[in-house]
mmCIF file of C-alpha atoms in Angstrom:
data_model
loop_
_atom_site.group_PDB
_atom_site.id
_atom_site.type_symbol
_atom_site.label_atom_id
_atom_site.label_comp_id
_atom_site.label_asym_id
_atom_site.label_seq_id
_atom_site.Cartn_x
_atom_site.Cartn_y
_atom_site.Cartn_z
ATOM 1 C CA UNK A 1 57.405 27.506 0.883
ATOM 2 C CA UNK A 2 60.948 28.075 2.585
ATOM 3 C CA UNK A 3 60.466 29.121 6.030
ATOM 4 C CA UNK A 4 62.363 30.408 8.974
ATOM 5 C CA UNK A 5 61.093 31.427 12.130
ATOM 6 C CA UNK A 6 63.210 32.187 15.294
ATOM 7 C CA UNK A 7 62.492 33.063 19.004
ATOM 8 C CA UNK A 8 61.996 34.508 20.677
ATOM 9 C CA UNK A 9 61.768 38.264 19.283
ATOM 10 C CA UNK A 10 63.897 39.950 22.248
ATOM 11 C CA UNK A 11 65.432 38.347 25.083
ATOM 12 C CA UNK A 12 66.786 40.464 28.349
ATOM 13 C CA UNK A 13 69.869 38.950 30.415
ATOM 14 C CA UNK A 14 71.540 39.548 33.432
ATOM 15 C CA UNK A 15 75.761 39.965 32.897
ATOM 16 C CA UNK A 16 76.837 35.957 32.923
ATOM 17 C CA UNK A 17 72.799 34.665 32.715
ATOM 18 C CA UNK A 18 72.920 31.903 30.087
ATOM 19 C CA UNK A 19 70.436 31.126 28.049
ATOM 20 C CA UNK A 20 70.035 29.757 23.962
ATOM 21 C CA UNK A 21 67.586 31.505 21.200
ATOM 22 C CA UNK A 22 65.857 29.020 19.210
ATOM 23 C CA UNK A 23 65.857 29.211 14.939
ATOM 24 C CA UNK A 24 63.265 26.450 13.495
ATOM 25 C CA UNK A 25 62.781 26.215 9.725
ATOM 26 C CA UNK A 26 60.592 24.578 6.681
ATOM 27 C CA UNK A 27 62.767 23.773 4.096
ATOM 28 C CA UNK A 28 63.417 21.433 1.389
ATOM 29 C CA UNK A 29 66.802 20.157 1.025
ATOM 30 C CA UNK A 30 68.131 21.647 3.669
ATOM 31 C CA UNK A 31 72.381 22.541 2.513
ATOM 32 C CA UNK A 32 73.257 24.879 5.496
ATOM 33 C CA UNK A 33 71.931 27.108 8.570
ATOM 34 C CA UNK A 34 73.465 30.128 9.046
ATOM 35 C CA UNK A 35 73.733 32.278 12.155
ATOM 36 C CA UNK A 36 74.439 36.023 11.931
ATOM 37 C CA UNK A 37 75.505 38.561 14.409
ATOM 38 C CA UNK A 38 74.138 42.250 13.605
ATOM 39 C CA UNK A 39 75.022 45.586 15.859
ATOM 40 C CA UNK A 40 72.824 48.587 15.375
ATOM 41 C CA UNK A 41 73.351 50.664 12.231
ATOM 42 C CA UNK A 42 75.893 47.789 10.717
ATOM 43 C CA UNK A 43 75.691 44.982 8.427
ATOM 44 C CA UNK A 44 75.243 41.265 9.539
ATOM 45 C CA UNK A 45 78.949 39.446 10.410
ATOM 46 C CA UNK A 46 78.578 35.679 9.751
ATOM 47 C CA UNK A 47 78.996 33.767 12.817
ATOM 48 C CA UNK A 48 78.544 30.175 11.910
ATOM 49 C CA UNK A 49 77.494 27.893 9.003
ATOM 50 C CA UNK A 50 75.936 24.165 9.947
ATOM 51 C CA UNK A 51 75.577 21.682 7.358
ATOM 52 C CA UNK A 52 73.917 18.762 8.693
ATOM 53 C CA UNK A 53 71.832 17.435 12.084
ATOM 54 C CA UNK A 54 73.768 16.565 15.134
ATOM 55 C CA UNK A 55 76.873 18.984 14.357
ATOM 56 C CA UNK A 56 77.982 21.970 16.711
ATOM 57 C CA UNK A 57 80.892 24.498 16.127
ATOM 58 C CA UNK A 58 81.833 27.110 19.242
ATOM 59 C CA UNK A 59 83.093 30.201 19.087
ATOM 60 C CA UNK A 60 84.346 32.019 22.470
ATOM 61 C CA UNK A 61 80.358 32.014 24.770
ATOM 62 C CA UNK A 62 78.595 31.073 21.985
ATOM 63 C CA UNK A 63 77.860 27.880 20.490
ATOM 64 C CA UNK A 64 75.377 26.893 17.537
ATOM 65 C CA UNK A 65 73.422 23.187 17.273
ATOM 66 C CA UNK A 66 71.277 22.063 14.256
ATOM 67 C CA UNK A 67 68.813 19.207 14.429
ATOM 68 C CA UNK A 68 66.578 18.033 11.383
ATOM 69 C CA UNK A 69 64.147 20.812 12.632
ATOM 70 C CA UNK A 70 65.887 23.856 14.176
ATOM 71 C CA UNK A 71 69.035 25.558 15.550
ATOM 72 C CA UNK A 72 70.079 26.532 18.459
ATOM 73 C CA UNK A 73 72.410 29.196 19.215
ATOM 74 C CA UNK A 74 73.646 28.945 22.916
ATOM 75 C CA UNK A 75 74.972 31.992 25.391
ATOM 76 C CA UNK A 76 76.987 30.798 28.330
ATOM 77 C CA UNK A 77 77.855 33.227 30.537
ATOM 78 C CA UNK A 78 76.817 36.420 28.554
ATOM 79 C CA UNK A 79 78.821 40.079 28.229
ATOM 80 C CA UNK A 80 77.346 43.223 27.811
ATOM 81 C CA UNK A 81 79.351 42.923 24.457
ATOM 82 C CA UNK A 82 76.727 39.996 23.654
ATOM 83 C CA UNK A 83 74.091 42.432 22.775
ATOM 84 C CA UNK A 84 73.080 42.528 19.460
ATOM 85 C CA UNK A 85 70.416 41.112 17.071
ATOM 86 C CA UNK A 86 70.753 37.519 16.466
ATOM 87 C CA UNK A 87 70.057 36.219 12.559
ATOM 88 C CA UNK A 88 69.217 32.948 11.283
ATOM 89 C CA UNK A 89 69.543 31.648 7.571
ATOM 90 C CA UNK A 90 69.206 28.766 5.471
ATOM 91 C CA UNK A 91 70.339 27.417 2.197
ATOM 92 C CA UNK A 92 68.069 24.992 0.552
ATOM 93 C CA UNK A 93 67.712 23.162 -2.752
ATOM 94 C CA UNK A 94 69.215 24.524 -5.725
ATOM 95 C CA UNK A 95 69.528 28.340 -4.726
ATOM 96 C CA UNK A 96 72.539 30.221 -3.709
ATOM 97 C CA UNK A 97 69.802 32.671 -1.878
ATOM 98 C CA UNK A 98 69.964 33.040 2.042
ATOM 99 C CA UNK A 99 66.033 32.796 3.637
ATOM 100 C CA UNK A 100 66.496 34.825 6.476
ATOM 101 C CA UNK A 101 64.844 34.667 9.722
ATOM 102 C CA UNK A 102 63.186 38.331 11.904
ATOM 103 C CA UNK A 103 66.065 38.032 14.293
ATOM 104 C CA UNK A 104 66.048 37.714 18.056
ATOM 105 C CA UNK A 105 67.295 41.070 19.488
ATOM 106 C CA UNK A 106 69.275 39.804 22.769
ATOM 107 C CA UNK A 107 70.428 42.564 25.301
ATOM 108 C CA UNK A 108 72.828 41.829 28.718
ATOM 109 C CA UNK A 109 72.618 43.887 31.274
ATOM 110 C CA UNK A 110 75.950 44.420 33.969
ATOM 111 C CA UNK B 1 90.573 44.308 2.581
ATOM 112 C CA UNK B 2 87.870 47.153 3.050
ATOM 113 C CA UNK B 3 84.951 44.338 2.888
ATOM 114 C CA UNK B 4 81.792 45.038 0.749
ATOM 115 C CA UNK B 5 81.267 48.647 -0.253
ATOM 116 C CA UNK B 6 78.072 50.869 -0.045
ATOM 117 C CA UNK B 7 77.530 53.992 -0.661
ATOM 118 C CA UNK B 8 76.149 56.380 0.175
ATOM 119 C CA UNK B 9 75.471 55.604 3.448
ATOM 120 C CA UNK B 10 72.047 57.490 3.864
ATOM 121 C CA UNK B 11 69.663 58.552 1.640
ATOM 122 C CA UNK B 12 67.023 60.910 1.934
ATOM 123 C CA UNK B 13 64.898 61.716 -0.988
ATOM 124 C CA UNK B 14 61.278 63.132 -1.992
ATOM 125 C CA UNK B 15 58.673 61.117 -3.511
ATOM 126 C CA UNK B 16 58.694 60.307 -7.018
ATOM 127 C CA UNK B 17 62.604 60.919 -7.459
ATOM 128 C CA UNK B 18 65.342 58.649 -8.871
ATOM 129 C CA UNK B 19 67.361 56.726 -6.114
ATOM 130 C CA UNK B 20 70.736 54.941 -7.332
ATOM 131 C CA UNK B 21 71.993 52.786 -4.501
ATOM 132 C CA UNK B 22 76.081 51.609 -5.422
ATOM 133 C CA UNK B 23 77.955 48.519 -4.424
ATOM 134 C CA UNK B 24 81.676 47.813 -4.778
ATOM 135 C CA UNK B 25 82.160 43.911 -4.059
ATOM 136 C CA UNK B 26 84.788 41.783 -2.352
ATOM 137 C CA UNK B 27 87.261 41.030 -5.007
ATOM 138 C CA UNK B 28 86.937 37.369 -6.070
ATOM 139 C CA UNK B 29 83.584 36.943 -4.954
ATOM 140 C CA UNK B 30 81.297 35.662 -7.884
ATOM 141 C CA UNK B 31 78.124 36.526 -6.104
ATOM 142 C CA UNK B 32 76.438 39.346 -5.157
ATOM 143 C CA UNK B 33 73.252 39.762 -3.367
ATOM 144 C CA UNK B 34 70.416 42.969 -2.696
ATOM 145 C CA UNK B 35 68.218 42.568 0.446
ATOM 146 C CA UNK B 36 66.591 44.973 1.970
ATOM 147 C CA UNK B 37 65.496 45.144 5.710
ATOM 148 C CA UNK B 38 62.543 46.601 7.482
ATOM 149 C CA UNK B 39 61.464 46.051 11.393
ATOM 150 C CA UNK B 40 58.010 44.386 9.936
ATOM 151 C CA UNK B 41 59.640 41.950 7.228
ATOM 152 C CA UNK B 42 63.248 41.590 8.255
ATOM 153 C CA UNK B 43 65.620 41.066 5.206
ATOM 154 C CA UNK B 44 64.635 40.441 2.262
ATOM 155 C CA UNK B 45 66.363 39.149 -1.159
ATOM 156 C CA UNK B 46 65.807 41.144 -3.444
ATOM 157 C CA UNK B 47 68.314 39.952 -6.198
ATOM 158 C CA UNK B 48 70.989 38.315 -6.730
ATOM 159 C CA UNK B 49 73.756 37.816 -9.121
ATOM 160 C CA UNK B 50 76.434 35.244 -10.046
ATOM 161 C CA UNK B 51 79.267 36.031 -12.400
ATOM 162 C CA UNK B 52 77.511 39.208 -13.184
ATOM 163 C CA UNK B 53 74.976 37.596 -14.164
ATOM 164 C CA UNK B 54 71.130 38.136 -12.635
ATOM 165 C CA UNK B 55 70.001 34.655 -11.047
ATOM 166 C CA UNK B 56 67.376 35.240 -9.448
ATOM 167 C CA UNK B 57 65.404 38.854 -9.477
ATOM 168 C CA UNK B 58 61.473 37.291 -8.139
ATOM 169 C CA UNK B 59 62.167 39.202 -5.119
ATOM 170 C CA UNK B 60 61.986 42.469 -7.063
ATOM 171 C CA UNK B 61 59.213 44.314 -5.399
ATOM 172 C CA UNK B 62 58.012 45.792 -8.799
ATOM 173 C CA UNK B 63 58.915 47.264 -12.157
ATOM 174 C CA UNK B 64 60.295 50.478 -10.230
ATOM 175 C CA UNK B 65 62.938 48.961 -8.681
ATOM 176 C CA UNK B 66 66.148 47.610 -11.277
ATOM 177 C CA UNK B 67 69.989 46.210 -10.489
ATOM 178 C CA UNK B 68 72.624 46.060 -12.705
ATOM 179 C CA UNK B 69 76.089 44.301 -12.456
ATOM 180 C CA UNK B 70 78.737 45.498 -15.370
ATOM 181 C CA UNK B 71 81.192 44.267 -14.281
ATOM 182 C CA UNK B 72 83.431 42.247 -11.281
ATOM 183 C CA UNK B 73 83.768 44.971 -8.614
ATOM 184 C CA UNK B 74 80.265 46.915 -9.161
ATOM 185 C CA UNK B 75 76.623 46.839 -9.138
ATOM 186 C CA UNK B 76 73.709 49.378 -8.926
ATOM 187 C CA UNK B 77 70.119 48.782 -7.302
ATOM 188 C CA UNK B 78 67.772 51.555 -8.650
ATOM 189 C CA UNK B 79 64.449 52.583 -8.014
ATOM 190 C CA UNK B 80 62.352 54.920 -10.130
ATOM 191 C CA UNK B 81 60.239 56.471 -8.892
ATOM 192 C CA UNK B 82 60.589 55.782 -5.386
ATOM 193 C CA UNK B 83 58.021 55.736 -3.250
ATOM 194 C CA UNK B 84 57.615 56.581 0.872
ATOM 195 C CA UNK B 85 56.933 52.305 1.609
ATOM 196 C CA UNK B 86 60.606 52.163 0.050
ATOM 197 C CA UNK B 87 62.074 53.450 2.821
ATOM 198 C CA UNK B 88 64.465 51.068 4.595
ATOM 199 C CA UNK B 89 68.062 50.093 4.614
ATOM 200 C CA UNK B 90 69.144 48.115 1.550
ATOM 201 C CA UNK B 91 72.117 45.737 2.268
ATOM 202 C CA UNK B 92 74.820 44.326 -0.239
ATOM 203 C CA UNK B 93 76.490 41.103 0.242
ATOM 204 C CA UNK B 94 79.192 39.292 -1.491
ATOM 205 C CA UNK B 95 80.293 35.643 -1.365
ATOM 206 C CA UNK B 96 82.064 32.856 -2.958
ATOM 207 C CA UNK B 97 79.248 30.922 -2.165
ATOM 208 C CA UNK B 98 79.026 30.264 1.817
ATOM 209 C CA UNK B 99 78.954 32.828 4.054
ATOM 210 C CA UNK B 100 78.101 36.169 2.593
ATOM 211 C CA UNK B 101 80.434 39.540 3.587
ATOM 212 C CA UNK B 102 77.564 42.607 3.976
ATOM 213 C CA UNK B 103 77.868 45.836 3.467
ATOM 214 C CA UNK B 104 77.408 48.530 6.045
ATOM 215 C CA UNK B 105 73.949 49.472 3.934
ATOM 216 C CA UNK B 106 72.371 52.206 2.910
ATOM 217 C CA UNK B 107 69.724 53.753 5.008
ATOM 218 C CA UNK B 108 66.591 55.231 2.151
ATOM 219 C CA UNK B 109 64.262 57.486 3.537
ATOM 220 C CA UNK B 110 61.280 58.281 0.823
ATOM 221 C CA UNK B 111 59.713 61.647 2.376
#
């Protein structure tokens, strides 16, 4: 069975204290991970889709990496603005479906 | 563009009554998707449709629950009766196939 698992559940930094939150998954036939941004009482906003182990996209303090096992989704130098829930998903096989991860609920403190 | 609509936004209803969740999609977007999140199981598919078409439905939690798509720009989710362990926010999402656009949900509450 499909599985995604991320950590961990809720992660507390300090205004410009970097640190990454870790999405590993079961799949077979892995076509892409997907990391999703969601604010309280709003839907998730895509973020970033990776297709294949060893490849990296950045956008502004945030950058996502995918090996044959997990994801990682790094914060350099984290905003208050940061806060949010983090959400992993993957694409595998034949499916159009997104298997979604719990989410790891990051909040930065000034 | 005004993104994927919901409506309504919240829901509040009494055990045993008819809920009809709505969902107006991105135009030209030939999916659309139902999950529904809960702090316990996160989001779930529920069902999803391509071309109007259901796909894939085996997240369905049971016969009470049903989602239609007649057409392009809008589908229904509906669950009769509904049931207190219902309660949760149930998101739309459209796509062309990577990277889904949700909706802002709609918050059920089964009292």
């Amino acid at each position: 069975e499909d599985q995604v698992t991320q950590s961990p559940e809720a992660l507390r930094l300090q205004e410009g204290e970097s640190s990454s939150l870790n999405c590993s998954y079961t799949v077979s036939g892995l076509r892409g991970l997907f990391w999703y941004r969601q604010d309280p009482g709003k839907g998730p906003e895509f973020l970033f889709t990776l297709y294949s182990a060893g490849e990296e996209k950045e956008k502004e303090r945030l950058k996502a990496t995918l090996t044959k096992k997990e994801s990682f989704l790094h914060i350099t130098a984290p905003k208050p603005e940061d806060s949010a829930t983090y959400l992993c998903a993957v694409q595998a096989g034949s499916t159009d479906k997104l298997i979604f991860g719990t989410g790891t609920r990051l909040q930065v403190f000034p | 563009d005004a993104g994927v609509i919901q409506s309504p936004r919240h829901e509040v209803t009494e055990m045993g009554q008819e809920v009809t969740l709505r969902c107006k999609p991105i135009s030209g977007h030939d999916y659309l998707f139902w999950y529904r999140q809960t702090m316990m199981r996160g989001l779930e598919l529920l069902i999803y449709f391509n071309n109007n078409v259901p796909i894939d439905d085996s997240g369905m939690p049971e016969d009470r629950f049903s989602a239609k798509m007649p057409n392009a720009s809008f589908s229904t989710l509906k669950i009769q009766p509904s049931e207190p362990r219902d309660s949760a926010v149930y998101f739309c999402a459209s796509s062309e196939r990577w990277g889904y656009t949700f909706g802002s949900g709609t918050r059920l509450t089964v009292v």
